[in-house]
Short mmCIF file of C-alpha atoms in Angstrom, two decimals:
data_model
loop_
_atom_site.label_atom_id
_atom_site.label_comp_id
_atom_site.label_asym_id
_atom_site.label_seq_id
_atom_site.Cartn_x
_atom_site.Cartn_y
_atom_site.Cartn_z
CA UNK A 1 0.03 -33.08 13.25
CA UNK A 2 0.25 -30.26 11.34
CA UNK A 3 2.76 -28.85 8.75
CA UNK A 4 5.57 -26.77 9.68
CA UNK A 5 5.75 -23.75 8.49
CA UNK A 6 9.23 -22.42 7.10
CA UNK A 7 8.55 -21.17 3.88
CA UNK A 8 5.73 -18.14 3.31
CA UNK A 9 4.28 -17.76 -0.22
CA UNK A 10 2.14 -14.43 -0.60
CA UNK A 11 0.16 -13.18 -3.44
CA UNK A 12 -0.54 -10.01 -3.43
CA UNK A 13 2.29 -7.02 -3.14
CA UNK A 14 -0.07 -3.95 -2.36
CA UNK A 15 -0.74 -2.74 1.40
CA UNK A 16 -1.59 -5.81 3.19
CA UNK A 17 0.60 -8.10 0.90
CA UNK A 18 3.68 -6.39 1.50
CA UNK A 19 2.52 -5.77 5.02
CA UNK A 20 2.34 -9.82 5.56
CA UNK A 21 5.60 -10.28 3.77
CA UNK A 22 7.23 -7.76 5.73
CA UNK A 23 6.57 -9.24 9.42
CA UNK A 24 6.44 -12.87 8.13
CA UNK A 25 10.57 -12.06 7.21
CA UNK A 26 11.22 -10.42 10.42
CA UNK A 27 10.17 -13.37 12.03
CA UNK A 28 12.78 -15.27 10.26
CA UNK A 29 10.39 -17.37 7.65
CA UNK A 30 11.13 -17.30 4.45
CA UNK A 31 9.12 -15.52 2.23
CA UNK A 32 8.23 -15.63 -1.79
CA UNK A 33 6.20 -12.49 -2.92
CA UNK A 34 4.00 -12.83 -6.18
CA UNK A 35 2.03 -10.12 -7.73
CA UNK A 36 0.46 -9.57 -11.50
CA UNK A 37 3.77 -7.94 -12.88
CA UNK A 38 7.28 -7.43 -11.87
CA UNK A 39 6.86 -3.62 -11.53
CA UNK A 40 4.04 -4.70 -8.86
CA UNK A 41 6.41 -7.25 -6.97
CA UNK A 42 9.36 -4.25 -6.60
CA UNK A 43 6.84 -1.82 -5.56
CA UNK A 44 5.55 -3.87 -2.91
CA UNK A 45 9.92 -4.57 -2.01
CA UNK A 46 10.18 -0.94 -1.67
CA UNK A 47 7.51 -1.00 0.27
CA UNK A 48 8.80 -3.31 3.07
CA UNK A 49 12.23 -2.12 2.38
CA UNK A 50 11.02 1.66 3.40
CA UNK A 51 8.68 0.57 6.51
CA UNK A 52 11.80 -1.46 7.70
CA UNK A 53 13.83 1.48 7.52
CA UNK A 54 11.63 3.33 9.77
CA UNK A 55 11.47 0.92 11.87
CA UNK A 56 15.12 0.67 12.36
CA UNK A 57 14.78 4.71 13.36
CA UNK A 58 12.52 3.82 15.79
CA UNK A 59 14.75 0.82 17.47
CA UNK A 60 11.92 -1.39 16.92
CA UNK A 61 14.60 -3.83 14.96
CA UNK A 62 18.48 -3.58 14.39
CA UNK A 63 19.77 -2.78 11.02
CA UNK A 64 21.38 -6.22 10.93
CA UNK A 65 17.71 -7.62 11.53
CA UNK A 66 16.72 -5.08 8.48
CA UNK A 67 18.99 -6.54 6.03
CA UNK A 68 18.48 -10.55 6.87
CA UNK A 69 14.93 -10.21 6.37
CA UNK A 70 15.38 -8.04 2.94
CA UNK A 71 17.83 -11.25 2.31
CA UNK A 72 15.05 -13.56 2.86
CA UNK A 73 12.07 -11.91 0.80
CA UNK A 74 13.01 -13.33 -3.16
CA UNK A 75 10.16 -12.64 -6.24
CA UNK A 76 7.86 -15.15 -6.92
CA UNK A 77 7.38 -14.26 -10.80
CA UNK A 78 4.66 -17.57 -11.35
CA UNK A 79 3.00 -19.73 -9.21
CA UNK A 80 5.33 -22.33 -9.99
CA UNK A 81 7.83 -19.94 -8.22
CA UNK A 82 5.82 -20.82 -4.72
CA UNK A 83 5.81 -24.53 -5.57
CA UNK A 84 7.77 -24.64 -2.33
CA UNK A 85 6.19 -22.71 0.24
CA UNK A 86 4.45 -24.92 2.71
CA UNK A 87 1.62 -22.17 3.00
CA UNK A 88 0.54 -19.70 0.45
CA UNK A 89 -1.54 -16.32 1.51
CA UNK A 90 -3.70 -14.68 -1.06
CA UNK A 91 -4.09 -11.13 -0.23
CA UNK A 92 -5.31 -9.24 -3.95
CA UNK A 93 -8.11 -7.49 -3.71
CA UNK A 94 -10.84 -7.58 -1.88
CA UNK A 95 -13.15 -9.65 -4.91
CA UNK A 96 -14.60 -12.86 -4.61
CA UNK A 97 -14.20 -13.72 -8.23
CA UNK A 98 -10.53 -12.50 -8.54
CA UNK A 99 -9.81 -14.45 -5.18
CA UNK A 100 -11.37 -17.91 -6.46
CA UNK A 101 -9.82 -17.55 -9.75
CA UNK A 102 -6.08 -17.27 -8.17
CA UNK A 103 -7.16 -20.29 -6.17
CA UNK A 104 -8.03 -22.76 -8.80
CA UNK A 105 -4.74 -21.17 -10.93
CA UNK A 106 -2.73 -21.80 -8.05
CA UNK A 107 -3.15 -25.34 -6.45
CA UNK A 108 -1.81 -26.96 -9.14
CA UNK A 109 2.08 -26.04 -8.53
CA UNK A 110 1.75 -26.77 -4.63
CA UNK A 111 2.75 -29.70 -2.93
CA UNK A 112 -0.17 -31.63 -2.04
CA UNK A 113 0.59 -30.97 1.76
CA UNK A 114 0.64 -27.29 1.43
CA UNK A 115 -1.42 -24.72 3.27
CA UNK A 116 -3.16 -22.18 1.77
CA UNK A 117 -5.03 -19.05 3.58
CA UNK A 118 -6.91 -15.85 2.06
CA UNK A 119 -6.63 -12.35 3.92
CA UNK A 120 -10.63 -11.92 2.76
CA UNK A 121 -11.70 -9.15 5.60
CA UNK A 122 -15.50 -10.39 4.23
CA UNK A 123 -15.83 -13.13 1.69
CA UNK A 124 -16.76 -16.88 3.34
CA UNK A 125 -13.79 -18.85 3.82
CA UNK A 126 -16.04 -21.57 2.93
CA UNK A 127 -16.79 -20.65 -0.33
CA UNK A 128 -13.06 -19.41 -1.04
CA UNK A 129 -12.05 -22.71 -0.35
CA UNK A 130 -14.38 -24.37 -3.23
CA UNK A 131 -12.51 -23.23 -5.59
CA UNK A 132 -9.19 -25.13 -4.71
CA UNK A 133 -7.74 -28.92 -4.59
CA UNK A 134 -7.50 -28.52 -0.58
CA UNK A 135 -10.58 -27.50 1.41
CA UNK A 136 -9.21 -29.26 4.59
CA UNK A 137 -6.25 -27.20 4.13
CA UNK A 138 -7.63 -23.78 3.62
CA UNK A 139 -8.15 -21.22 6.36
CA UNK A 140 -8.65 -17.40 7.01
CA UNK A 141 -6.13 -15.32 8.10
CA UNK A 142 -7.43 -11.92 8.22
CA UNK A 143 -4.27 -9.65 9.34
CA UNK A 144 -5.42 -6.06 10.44
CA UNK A 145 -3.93 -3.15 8.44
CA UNK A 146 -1.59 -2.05 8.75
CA UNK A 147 0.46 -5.25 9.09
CA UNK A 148 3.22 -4.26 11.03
CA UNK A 149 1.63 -2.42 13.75
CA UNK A 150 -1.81 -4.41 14.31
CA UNK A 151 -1.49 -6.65 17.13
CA UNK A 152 -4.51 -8.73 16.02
CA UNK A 153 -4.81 -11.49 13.78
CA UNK A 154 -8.49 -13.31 12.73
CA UNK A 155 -8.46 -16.82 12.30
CA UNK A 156 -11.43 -18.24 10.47
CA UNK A 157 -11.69 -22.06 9.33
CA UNK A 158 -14.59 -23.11 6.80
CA UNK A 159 -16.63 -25.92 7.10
CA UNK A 160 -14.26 -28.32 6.13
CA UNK A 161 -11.38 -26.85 7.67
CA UNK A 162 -9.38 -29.57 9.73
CA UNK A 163 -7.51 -29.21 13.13
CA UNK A 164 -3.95 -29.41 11.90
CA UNK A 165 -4.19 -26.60 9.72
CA UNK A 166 -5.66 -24.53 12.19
CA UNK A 167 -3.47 -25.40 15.17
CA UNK A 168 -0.75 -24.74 12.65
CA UNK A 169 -1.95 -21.29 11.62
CA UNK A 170 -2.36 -20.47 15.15
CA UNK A 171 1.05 -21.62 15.95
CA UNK A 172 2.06 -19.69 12.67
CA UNK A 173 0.50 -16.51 14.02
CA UNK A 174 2.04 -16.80 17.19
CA UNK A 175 5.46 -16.99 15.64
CA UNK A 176 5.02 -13.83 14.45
CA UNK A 177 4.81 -11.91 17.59
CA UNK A 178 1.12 -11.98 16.76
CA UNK A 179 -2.33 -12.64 18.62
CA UNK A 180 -5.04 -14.66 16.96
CA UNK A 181 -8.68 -14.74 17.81
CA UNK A 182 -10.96 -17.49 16.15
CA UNK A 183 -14.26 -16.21 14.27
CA UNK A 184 -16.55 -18.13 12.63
CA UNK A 185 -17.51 -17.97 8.95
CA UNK A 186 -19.97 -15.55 8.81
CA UNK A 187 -19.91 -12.56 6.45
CA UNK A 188 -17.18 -9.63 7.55
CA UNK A 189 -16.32 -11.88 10.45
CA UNK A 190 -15.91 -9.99 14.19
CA UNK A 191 -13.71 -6.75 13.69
CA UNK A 192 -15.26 -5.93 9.95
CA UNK A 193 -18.68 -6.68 11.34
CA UNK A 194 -18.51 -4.11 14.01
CA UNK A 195 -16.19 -1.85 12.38
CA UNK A 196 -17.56 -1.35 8.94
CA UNK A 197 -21.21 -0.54 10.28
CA UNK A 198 -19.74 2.10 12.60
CA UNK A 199 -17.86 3.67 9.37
CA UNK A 200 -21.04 3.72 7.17
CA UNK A 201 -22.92 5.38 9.30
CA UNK A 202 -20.57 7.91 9.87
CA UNK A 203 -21.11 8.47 6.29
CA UNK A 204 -25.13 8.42 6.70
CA UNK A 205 -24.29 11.35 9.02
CA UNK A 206 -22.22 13.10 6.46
CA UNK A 207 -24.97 12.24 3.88
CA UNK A 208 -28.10 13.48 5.83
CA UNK A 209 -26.29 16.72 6.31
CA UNK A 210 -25.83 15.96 10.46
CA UNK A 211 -22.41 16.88 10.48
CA UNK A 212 -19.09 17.86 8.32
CA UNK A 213 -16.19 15.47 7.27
CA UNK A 214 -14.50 17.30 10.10
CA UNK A 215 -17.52 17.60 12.82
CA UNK A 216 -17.84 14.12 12.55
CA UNK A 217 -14.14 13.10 13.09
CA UNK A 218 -13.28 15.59 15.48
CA UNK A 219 -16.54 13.83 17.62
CA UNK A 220 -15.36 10.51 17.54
CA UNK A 221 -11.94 11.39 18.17
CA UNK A 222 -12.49 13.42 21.02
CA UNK A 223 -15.97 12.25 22.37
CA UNK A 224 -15.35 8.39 21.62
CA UNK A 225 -11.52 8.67 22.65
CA UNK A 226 -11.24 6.60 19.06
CA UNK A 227 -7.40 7.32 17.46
CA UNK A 228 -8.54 8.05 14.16
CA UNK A 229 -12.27 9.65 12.90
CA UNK A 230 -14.00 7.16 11.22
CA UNK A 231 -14.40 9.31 7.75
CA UNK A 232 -10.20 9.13 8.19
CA UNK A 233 -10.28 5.77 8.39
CA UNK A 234 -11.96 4.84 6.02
CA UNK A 235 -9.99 6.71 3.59
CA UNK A 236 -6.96 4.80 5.14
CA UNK A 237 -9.10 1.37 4.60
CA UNK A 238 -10.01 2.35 0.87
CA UNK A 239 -13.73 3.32 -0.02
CA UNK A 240 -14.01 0.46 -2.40
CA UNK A 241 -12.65 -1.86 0.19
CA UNK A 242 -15.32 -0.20 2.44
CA UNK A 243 -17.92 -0.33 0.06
CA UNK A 244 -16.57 -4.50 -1.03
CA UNK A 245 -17.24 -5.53 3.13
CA UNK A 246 -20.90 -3.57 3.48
CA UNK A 247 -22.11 -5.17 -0.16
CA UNK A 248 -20.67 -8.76 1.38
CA UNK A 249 -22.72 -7.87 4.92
CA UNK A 250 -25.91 -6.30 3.20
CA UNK A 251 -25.88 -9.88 1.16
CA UNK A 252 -25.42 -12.23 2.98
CA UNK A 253 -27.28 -10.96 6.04
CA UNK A 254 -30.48 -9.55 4.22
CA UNK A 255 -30.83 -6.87 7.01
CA UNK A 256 -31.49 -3.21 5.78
CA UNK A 257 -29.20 -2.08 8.48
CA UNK A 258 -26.12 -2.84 6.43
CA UNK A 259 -27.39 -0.98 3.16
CA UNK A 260 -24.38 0.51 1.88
CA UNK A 261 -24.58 4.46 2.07
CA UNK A 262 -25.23 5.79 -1.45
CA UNK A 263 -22.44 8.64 -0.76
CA UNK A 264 -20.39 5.91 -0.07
CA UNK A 265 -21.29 4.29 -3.84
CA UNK A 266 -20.77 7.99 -5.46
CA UNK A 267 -17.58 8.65 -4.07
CA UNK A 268 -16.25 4.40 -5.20
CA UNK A 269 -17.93 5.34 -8.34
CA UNK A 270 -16.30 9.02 -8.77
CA UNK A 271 -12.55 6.76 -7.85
CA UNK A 272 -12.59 8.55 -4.80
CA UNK A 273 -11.56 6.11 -2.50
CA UNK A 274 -9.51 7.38 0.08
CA UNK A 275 -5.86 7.95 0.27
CA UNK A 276 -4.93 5.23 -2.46
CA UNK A 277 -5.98 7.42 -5.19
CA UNK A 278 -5.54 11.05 -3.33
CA UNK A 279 -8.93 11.63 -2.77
CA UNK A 280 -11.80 10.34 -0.49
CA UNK A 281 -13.56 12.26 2.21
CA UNK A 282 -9.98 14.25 2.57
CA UNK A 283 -8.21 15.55 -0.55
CA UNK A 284 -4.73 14.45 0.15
CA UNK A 285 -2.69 16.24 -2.74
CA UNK A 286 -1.61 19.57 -1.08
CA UNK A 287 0.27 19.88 2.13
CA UNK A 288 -2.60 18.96 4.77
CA UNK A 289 -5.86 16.67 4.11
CA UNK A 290 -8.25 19.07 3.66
CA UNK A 291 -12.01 18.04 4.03
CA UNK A 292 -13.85 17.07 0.66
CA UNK A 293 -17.58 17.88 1.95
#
């Protein structure tokens, strides 16, 4: 049998951290956020506390519903302060050393029946779970961004991965109004392993002069029926989050195919990476995105 899952630790306050917090409270689990500072951990309050809002405008939750799960986020200033969550999710960023190193930090305040799961979009859950006290007890679960509207949720178990903490991470998932489809360890998974192809050579198009930021999103949108052009949304993802997942498939697949774009590397390089930092393949600081290239 596996654990029951009440309490929600989460590490990680940016976009998909506060994303995970957010729908993990709606659902009525309690949830402890951690991040590097306390300026970091109200952000990332604000954060849910704004999105909640909106939702509320919407009707998508009552304002009652609003305020219990505000009531049942608290700051997790250590890792001591999650010594009582019965799983913890790592979502920093998207860096396998950063990742492992929180791991071996964190397993010592856990109880030794604790979960824990990374949000890695790439990095092998295998590997990940290495670096902790627990590889039976370590899983991915790679939420789509952004959190509160993304029906899908990835399930991934390493090699040593055991049954109850999978059937309780699907049952976890499930709790949260969620859908969960298993993928096997291999390197960016099933939607990153599609996707992130698809975006980079959007970008080879961009590169080789085939098309404009806007010819090439204005195609895709309206000749592929996709929502957003792919130069958008990678912006949305992040560049270097883009650029993290092609490195991780170019790696650990050896196929040319996944060479990251070298436009790609000048604009990470430039700290061009999308909305984030106001600039990516759209400048975002005036009024309207306007087209960088």
């Amino acid at each position: 049998m596996g654990i029951e899952i009440k309490t929600v630790g989460v590490i990680g306050a940016g976009q998909m951290g506060s994303g995970i917090a957010h729908v993990c409270s709606v659902a009525g689990f309690n949830v402890r956020l951690n991040d590097l500072s306390e300026d970091r951990i109200n952000a990332g309050l604000a954060t849910i506390n704004g999105n909640m809002a909106r939702q509320v405008s919407k009707g998508a939750i009552a304002e009652t519903d609003r305020q219990a799960a505000l009531e049942r986020i608290k700051a997790a200033r250590s890792y001591d302060d999650l010594g009582a969550c019965d799983i913890v999710i790592e979502a920093a960023t998207e860096n396998e050393e950063v990742k492992r190193k929180i791991f071996t930090n964190l397993c010592p305040s856990l109880r030794p029946d604790a979960m824990v799961a990374t949000n890695t979009s790439s990095i092998s859950i295998t590997r990940l779970a290495a670096a902790t006290d627990r590889p039976e007890k370590f899983i991915g679960i790679h939420f789509m961004n952004p959190v509160p509207v993304m029906q899908l949720v990835e399930l991934i178990r390493g090699i040593a991965t055991d049954d109850a903490t999978y059937e309780s991470s699907k049952e976890f998932i499930h709790k949260l109004g969620k859908t969960s489809t298993a993928a096997e360890d291999f390197p960016a998974f099933i939607v990153n392993r599609i996707l992130l192809p698809m975006i980079n050579e959007a970008i080879y198009t961009l590169y080789e002069g085939v098309g404009s930021v806007e010819a090439i999103d204005t195609a895709m949108r309206l000749g592929a029926n996709h929502p957003m052009g792919p130069l958008q949304l990678a912006d949305f993802i992040g560049l270097d989050t883009c650029l993290s997942i092609m490195q991780v498939l170019h790696e650990g697949l050896a196929d040319s195919k996944y060479r990251p774009c070298p436009l790609l590397v000048k604009y990470v390089e430039a700290g061009w990476l999308g909305r984030k930092t106001k600039r990516g393949f759209y400048d975002y600081r005036g009024e309207k995105p306007v087209p960088t290239r």
